[in-house]
Tab-separated table of C-alpha atoms and ligand atoms in Angstrom:
chain	number	residue	atom	x	y	z
A	1	UNK	CA	-72.472	-26.362	32.668
A	2	UNK	CA	-71.451	-27.054	36.282
A	3	UNK	CA	-68.829	-29.531	37.453
A	4	UNK	CA	-66.645	-30.333	40.449
A	5	UNK	CA	-62.923	-31.099	40.650
A	6	UNK	CA	-61.132	-32.653	43.618
A	7	UNK	CA	-57.411	-32.181	44.345
A	8	UNK	CA	-55.588	-34.085	47.104
A	9	UNK	CA	-53.464	-32.576	49.840
A	10	UNK	CA	-49.714	-33.028	49.742
A	11	UNK	CA	-46.481	-33.056	51.705
A	12	UNK	CA	-44.126	-30.378	50.412
A	13	UNK	CA	-40.320	-30.713	50.656
A	14	UNK	CA	-40.531	-34.341	51.916
A	15	UNK	CA	-37.636	-33.471	54.207
A	16	UNK	CA	-34.545	-32.292	52.339
A	17	UNK	CA	-36.252	-31.446	49.033
A	18	UNK	CA	-37.052	-27.834	49.908
A	19	UNK	CA	-39.368	-26.579	47.143
A	20	UNK	CA	-38.338	-29.473	44.858
A	21	UNK	CA	-39.920	-32.679	46.247
A	22	UNK	CA	-43.578	-33.275	47.030
A	23	UNK	CA	-46.007	-36.142	47.375
A	24	UNK	CA	-49.792	-36.343	47.230
A	25	UNK	CA	-51.538	-38.049	50.135
A	26	UNK	CA	-54.698	-40.066	49.604
A	27	UNK	CA	-57.726	-39.277	51.708
A	28	UNK	CA	-58.214	-35.537	52.054
A	29	UNK	CA	-58.243	-32.603	49.702
A	30	UNK	CA	-60.232	-29.640	48.457
A	31	UNK	CA	-63.156	-29.484	46.034
A	32	UNK	CA	-64.015	-26.670	43.640
A	33	UNK	CA	-67.312	-26.563	41.772
A	34	UNK	CA	-67.371	-24.306	38.710
A	35	UNK	CA	-70.193	-23.056	36.532
A	36	UNK	CA	-69.701	-21.177	33.272
A	37	UNK	CA	-71.121	-17.655	33.189
A	38	UNK	CA	-71.924	-15.488	30.180
A	39	UNK	CA	-70.294	-12.483	31.850
A	40	UNK	CA	-66.523	-12.281	32.212
A	41	UNK	CA	-64.681	-12.634	35.505
A	42	UNK	CA	-64.817	-14.844	38.573
A	43	UNK	CA	-67.680	-14.835	41.071
A	44	UNK	CA	-66.561	-16.556	44.261
A	45	UNK	CA	-69.892	-17.803	45.605
A	46	UNK	CA	-68.316	-19.718	48.528
A	47	UNK	CA	-64.640	-19.305	49.556
A	48	UNK	CA	-64.811	-22.520	51.578
A	49	UNK	CA	-64.036	-21.095	55.027
A	50	UNK	CA	-64.897	-17.909	56.938
A	51	UNK	CA	-61.160	-17.173	57.337
A	52	UNK	CA	-60.482	-17.375	53.600
A	53	UNK	CA	-60.789	-14.229	51.460
A	54	UNK	CA	-64.150	-13.738	49.759
A	55	UNK	CA	-62.325	-11.507	47.244
A	56	UNK	CA	-61.517	-13.616	44.131
A	57	UNK	CA	-58.338	-11.572	43.635
A	58	UNK	CA	-56.958	-13.052	46.890
A	59	UNK	CA	-58.289	-16.635	46.897
A	60	UNK	CA	-56.054	-19.348	45.402
A	61	UNK	CA	-58.883	-21.283	43.683
A	62	UNK	CA	-60.260	-18.116	42.081
A	63	UNK	CA	-56.814	-16.848	41.064
A	64	UNK	CA	-55.994	-20.165	39.393
A	65	UNK	CA	-59.354	-20.294	37.613
A	66	UNK	CA	-58.866	-16.704	36.417
A	67	UNK	CA	-55.424	-17.621	35.094
A	68	UNK	CA	-56.966	-20.535	33.169
A	69	UNK	CA	-59.612	-18.235	31.639
A	70	UNK	CA	-56.913	-15.789	30.619
A	71	UNK	CA	-54.559	-18.396	29.145
A	72	UNK	CA	-57.428	-20.006	27.267
A	73	UNK	CA	-58.479	-16.612	25.858
A	74	UNK	CA	-62.017	-17.298	27.109
A	75	UNK	CA	-64.665	-14.600	26.810
A	76	UNK	CA	-66.769	-16.168	29.551
A	77	UNK	CA	-66.628	-16.102	33.339
A	78	UNK	CA	-67.027	-18.632	36.136
A	79	UNK	CA	-68.922	-18.957	39.376
A	80	UNK	CA	-66.968	-20.963	41.977
A	81	UNK	CA	-67.869	-22.818	45.167
A	82	UNK	CA	-64.980	-24.114	47.297
A	83	UNK	CA	-65.251	-26.965	49.808
A	84	UNK	CA	-62.178	-27.273	52.044
A	85	UNK	CA	-61.232	-30.732	53.227
A	86	UNK	CA	-57.722	-29.562	54.166
A	87	UNK	CA	-56.786	-27.401	57.139
A	88	UNK	CA	-55.979	-23.727	56.671
A	89	UNK	CA	-52.313	-22.864	57.224
A	90	UNK	CA	-51.783	-26.521	58.137
A	91	UNK	CA	-48.837	-27.473	55.939
A	92	UNK	CA	-50.825	-30.045	53.995
A	93	UNK	CA	-50.866	-28.231	50.659
A	94	UNK	CA	-54.280	-26.623	51.161
A	95	UNK	CA	-53.734	-23.495	49.078
A	96	UNK	CA	-52.195	-25.637	46.322
A	97	UNK	CA	-55.102	-28.114	46.353
A	98	UNK	CA	-57.615	-25.263	46.067
A	99	UNK	CA	-55.635	-23.754	43.188
A	100	UNK	CA	-55.367	-27.088	41.378
A	101	UNK	CA	-59.041	-27.949	41.839
A	102	UNK	CA	-59.987	-24.430	40.688
A	103	UNK	CA	-57.777	-24.650	37.616
A	104	UNK	CA	-58.951	-28.147	36.659
A	105	UNK	CA	-62.632	-27.287	37.152
A	106	UNK	CA	-62.212	-24.132	35.044
A	107	UNK	CA	-60.327	-25.969	32.315
A	108	UNK	CA	-62.963	-28.704	32.120
A	109	UNK	CA	-65.805	-26.160	31.972
A	110	UNK	CA	-64.101	-24.578	28.951
A	111	UNK	CA	-63.703	-27.927	27.158
A	112	UNK	CA	-60.147	-28.591	28.312
A	113	UNK	CA	-58.206	-26.021	26.244
A	114	UNK	CA	-55.086	-26.205	28.469
A	115	UNK	CA	-52.604	-29.048	28.828
A	116	UNK	CA	-50.782	-30.040	32.011
A	117	UNK	CA	-47.986	-27.497	31.668
A	118	UNK	CA	-50.326	-24.534	31.154
A	119	UNK	CA	-52.464	-25.757	34.060
A	120	UNK	CA	-49.396	-25.884	36.271
A	121	UNK	CA	-48.409	-22.375	35.169
A	122	UNK	CA	-51.927	-21.141	36.005
A	123	UNK	CA	-51.711	-22.731	39.458
A	124	UNK	CA	-48.243	-21.238	39.986
A	125	UNK	CA	-49.660	-17.743	39.419
A	126	UNK	CA	-52.131	-18.379	42.234
A	127	UNK	CA	-49.618	-20.027	44.595
A	128	UNK	CA	-47.130	-17.199	43.999
A	129	UNK	CA	-49.747	-14.656	45.064
A	130	UNK	CA	-50.901	-16.429	48.218
A	131	UNK	CA	-47.993	-18.583	49.437
A	132	UNK	CA	-44.807	-17.988	47.429
A	133	UNK	CA	-43.511	-19.275	44.119
A	134	UNK	CA	-42.986	-23.001	44.556
A	135	UNK	CA	-44.585	-26.038	42.930
A	136	UNK	CA	-43.745	-28.880	45.327
A	137	UNK	CA	-47.371	-28.975	46.526
A	138	UNK	CA	-48.998	-28.019	43.215
A	139	UNK	CA	-47.328	-30.659	41.061
A	140	UNK	CA	-48.266	-33.735	43.167
A	141	UNK	CA	-51.738	-32.347	43.825
A	142	UNK	CA	-52.260	-32.005	40.060
A	143	UNK	CA	-50.449	-35.130	38.859
A	144	UNK	CA	-50.606	-37.445	41.887
A	145	UNK	CA	-47.651	-39.464	43.117
A	146	UNK	CA	-44.233	-38.301	44.255
A	147	UNK	CA	-42.913	-35.469	42.119
A	148	UNK	CA	-39.559	-33.760	41.633
A	149	UNK	CA	-39.773	-30.135	40.539
A	150	UNK	CA	-36.655	-29.649	38.448
A	151	UNK	CA	-37.621	-26.094	37.558
A	152	UNK	CA	-40.536	-23.694	37.987
A	153	UNK	CA	-39.449	-21.195	35.328
A	154	UNK	CA	-40.338	-22.864	33.048
A	155	UNK	CA	-42.201	-25.669	34.835
A	156	UNK	CA	-40.390	-28.994	34.468
A	157	UNK	CA	-41.587	-31.770	36.755
A	158	UNK	CA	-40.654	-35.449	36.981
A	159	UNK	CA	-42.896	-38.090	38.538
A	160	UNK	CA	-40.890	-40.552	40.640
A	161	UNK	CA	-41.882	-44.146	41.486
A	162	UNK	CA	-43.801	-44.849	44.708
A	163	UNK	CA	-42.394	-47.914	46.519
A	164	UNK	CA	-44.949	-50.580	47.490
A	165	UNK	CA	-46.266	-50.226	51.033
A	166	UNK	CA	-45.083	-46.655	51.522
A	167	UNK	CA	-47.552	-44.996	53.903
A	168	UNK	CA	-47.666	-41.379	55.029
A	169	UNK	CA	-48.453	-40.272	58.585
A	170	UNK	CA	-49.657	-36.692	59.017
A	171	UNK	CA	-49.761	-35.358	62.568
A	172	UNK	CA	-51.489	-32.008	62.687
A	173	UNK	CA	-51.029	-30.176	65.988
A	174	UNK	CA	-53.502	-27.522	67.053
A	175	UNK	CA	-51.415	-24.700	65.576
A	176	UNK	CA	-51.400	-22.600	62.432
A	177	UNK	CA	-48.381	-21.521	60.420
A	178	UNK	CA	-48.753	-19.124	57.501
A	179	UNK	CA	-46.572	-20.280	54.621
A	180	UNK	CA	-45.352	-16.715	54.103
A	181	UNK	CA	-44.144	-16.546	57.746
A	182	UNK	CA	-42.478	-19.960	57.527
A	183	UNK	CA	-40.736	-18.907	54.317
A	184	UNK	CA	-39.508	-15.737	56.017
A	185	UNK	CA	-37.758	-17.993	58.562
A	186	UNK	CA	-35.693	-19.745	55.880
A	187	UNK	CA	-32.010	-18.785	55.678
A	188	UNK	CA	-31.094	-16.543	52.746
A	189	UNK	CA	-27.922	-18.555	52.185
A	190	UNK	CA	-26.352	-21.771	53.449
A	191	UNK	CA	-22.780	-22.938	53.866
A	192	UNK	CA	-21.147	-25.187	51.294
A	193	UNK	CA	-21.258	-28.127	53.746
A	194	UNK	CA	-25.006	-27.802	54.134
A	195	UNK	CA	-25.579	-27.394	50.390
A	196	UNK	CA	-23.514	-30.499	49.660
A	197	UNK	CA	-25.267	-32.545	52.355
A	198	UNK	CA	-28.685	-31.470	51.106
A	199	UNK	CA	-27.889	-32.298	47.462
A	200	UNK	CA	-26.697	-35.735	48.504
A	201	UNK	CA	-29.888	-36.453	50.465
A	202	UNK	CA	-32.210	-35.407	47.606
A	203	UNK	CA	-30.218	-37.505	45.162
A	204	UNK	CA	-30.335	-40.450	47.590
A	205	UNK	CA	-34.099	-40.077	47.954
A	206	UNK	CA	-34.555	-40.235	44.186
A	207	UNK	CA	-32.326	-43.339	44.043
A	208	UNK	CA	-34.240	-44.915	46.955
A	209	UNK	CA	-37.596	-44.312	45.264
A	210	UNK	CA	-36.359	-45.913	42.039
A	211	UNK	CA	-34.806	-48.914	43.777
A	212	UNK	CA	-37.503	-49.297	46.445
A	213	UNK	CA	-34.818	-49.124	49.154
A	214	UNK	CA	-36.921	-47.872	52.085
A	215	UNK	CA	-33.981	-47.901	54.522
A	216	UNK	CA	-32.066	-45.536	52.236
A	217	UNK	CA	-35.198	-43.381	51.876
A	218	UNK	CA	-35.326	-43.068	55.651
A	219	UNK	CA	-31.613	-42.273	56.024
A	220	UNK	CA	-31.862	-39.627	53.327
A	221	UNK	CA	-34.807	-37.896	54.988
A	222	UNK	CA	-32.445	-35.485	56.713
A	223	UNK	CA	-33.126	-31.804	56.114
A	224	UNK	CA	-30.477	-29.330	57.262
A	225	UNK	CA	-32.020	-26.197	55.723
A	226	UNK	CA	-35.741	-25.756	56.478
A	227	UNK	CA	-36.233	-28.037	59.481
A	228	UNK	CA	-33.583	-26.419	61.725
A	229	UNK	CA	-34.949	-22.958	60.833
A	230	UNK	CA	-38.607	-23.816	61.387
A	231	UNK	CA	-38.558	-26.337	64.247
A	232	UNK	CA	-38.129	-23.580	66.873
A	233	UNK	CA	-41.412	-22.050	65.609
A	234	UNK	CA	-43.277	-25.350	66.088
A	235	UNK	CA	-43.769	-26.325	69.743
A	236	UNK	CA	-43.808	-30.096	70.210
A	237	UNK	CA	-42.346	-30.926	66.791
A	238	UNK	CA	-38.922	-32.152	67.950
A	239	UNK	CA	-40.476	-34.569	70.478
A	240	UNK	CA	-43.060	-35.768	67.934
A	241	UNK	CA	-40.335	-36.486	65.387
A	242	UNK	CA	-38.305	-38.380	67.997
A	243	UNK	CA	-41.423	-40.381	68.932
A	244	UNK	CA	-42.089	-41.220	65.286
A	245	UNK	CA	-38.535	-42.480	64.752
A	246	UNK	CA	-38.625	-44.480	68.021
A	247	UNK	CA	-41.905	-46.052	66.858
A	248	UNK	CA	-40.276	-47.257	63.644
A	249	UNK	CA	-40.749	-44.432	61.150
A	250	UNK	CA	-38.439	-44.557	58.132
A	251	UNK	CA	-37.987	-40.832	58.588
A	252	UNK	CA	-39.907	-37.767	59.726
A	253	UNK	CA	-39.855	-34.010	59.226
A	254	UNK	CA	-42.098	-30.973	58.834
A	255	UNK	CA	-44.794	-31.266	56.168
A	256	UNK	CA	-44.291	-28.298	53.845
A	257	UNK	CA	-44.004	-25.203	55.976
A	258	UNK	CA	-45.762	-26.849	58.954
A	259	UNK	CA	-47.225	-27.017	61.506
A	260	UNK	CA	-48.141	-30.564	60.395
A	261	UNK	CA	-45.369	-33.084	61.042
A	262	UNK	CA	-45.108	-36.071	58.729
A	263	UNK	CA	-43.504	-39.484	58.947
A	264	UNK	CA	-42.994	-42.176	56.339
A	265	UNK	CA	-43.820	-45.782	57.208
A	266	UNK	CA	-43.283	-49.062	55.410
A	267	UNK	CA	-46.813	-50.372	56.055
A	268	UNK	CA	-50.288	-49.349	57.170
A	269	UNK	CA	-49.812	-51.077	60.542
A	270	UNK	CA	-46.539	-49.291	61.201
A	271	UNK	CA	-48.157	-45.984	60.216
A	272	UNK	CA	-50.918	-46.489	62.807
A	273	UNK	CA	-48.362	-47.149	65.574
A	274	UNK	CA	-46.252	-44.159	64.539
A	275	UNK	CA	-49.311	-41.904	64.442
A	276	UNK	CA	-50.273	-42.925	67.983
A	277	UNK	CA	-46.735	-42.224	69.208
A	278	UNK	CA	-46.790	-38.747	67.643
A	279	UNK	CA	-50.170	-37.947	69.233
A	280	UNK	CA	-48.813	-39.040	72.627
A	281	UNK	CA	-45.719	-36.862	72.196
A	282	UNK	CA	-47.755	-33.775	71.368
A	283	UNK	CA	-50.141	-34.584	74.256
A	284	UNK	CA	-47.184	-34.751	76.651
A	285	UNK	CA	-46.385	-31.186	75.570
A	286	UNK	CA	-50.007	-30.180	76.184
A	287	UNK	CA	-50.776	-29.907	72.460
A	288	UNK	CA	-53.782	-31.528	70.829
A	289	UNK	CA	-53.037	-33.267	67.565
A	290	UNK	CA	-55.081	-34.950	64.844
A	291	UNK	CA	-53.477	-37.784	62.898
A	292	UNK	CA	-54.332	-39.305	59.561
A	293	UNK	CA	-52.478	-41.933	57.614
A	294	UNK	CA	-52.734	-42.910	53.993
A	295	UNK	CA	-50.892	-44.126	50.937
A	296	UNK	CA	-49.557	-41.794	48.277
A	297	UNK	CA	-52.424	-40.602	46.075
A	298	UNK	CA	-51.418	-41.822	42.640
A	299	UNK	CA	-54.248	-40.092	40.729
A	300	UNK	CA	-53.992	-36.404	41.579
A	301	UNK	CA	-56.714	-33.975	40.534
A	302	UNK	CA	-59.879	-35.421	39.043
A	303	UNK	CA	-63.492	-34.645	38.309
A	304	UNK	CA	-65.912	-36.060	40.868
A	305	UNK	CA	-69.671	-36.487	40.967
A	306	UNK	CA	-70.200	-33.857	43.671
A	307	UNK	CA	-68.329	-31.924	46.386
A	308	UNK	CA	-67.316	-34.157	49.291
A	309	UNK	CA	-66.921	-37.278	47.153
A	310	UNK	CA	-63.727	-38.818	45.777
A	311	UNK	CA	-65.004	-40.298	42.496
B	401	HSE	N1	-41.841	-25.810	49.843
B	401	HSE	C1	-42.729	-24.947	50.572
B	401	HSE	C2	-42.033	-24.443	51.811
B	401	HSE	C3	-43.966	-25.704	50.932
B	401	HSE	O1	-41.404	-25.233	52.505
B	401	HSE	O2	-42.124	-23.254	52.095
B	401	HSE	C4	-45.025	-24.866	51.594
B	401	HSE	O3	-46.117	-25.695	51.920
């Protein structure tokens, strides 16, 4: 029994929704192939990248698969092969996508003993170990769409509507940012003014997604907690965000913990123009940048015919 699961990358936070809003982006993700073994434990046959740990106790896909085995009470083990489509330490939900694909592949190999909530809990164990306890990348990668994480303990997630035409621009500068380091930069506390502003923006984003009011979505994409703390660690970001807004982006911010910057656009054509403007801004700062654009991935994790394919 051998099968492969794919999980898409994602934008964590989506601006003001630090640790509570995330969206899956169509077009890139990670694949995990799993094969049932008669012996217990996880054998990580391919970690997916030379810079990723070969030790299953430190790799997000293996940790999530192990958590599935444990929750399912399985007396078997799994061999795993990881194929990374997402950048390492890129801010595109790579560790979450590996965890989700690992958990889904493991669950399917066992005959699907776990439901969505237990799968999410398994993935959270992995994400907690490698990147910190948050589910704003895991939930959209697993479920697809735009997701609000109301609570992680216990997991309680709400899928929000995706307005027609909404297109995501991801501008990935030639930098790496470890999630743990970016989380260390976050303030331990914020003033009441900031807390109130941030609550209002997240609420406005939810309202905008339900009503399809893209102008409101753009106005609400105003993060006063993570972005001010992390922008100084990300050379070129401020100019790239300015360029995105000048080129017609609804809003822009840091994708997850960075270094990828993201912008939201109202159409594919607008997204292409915004992406080009962000590349030019990074280039002016002497920083190479790769851009991709895509709609929100509405499917989330799924089984695919083989690694590298999307169906
Ligand atoms: N919500 C997380 C953070 C996402 O901002 O630290 C990490 O990708």
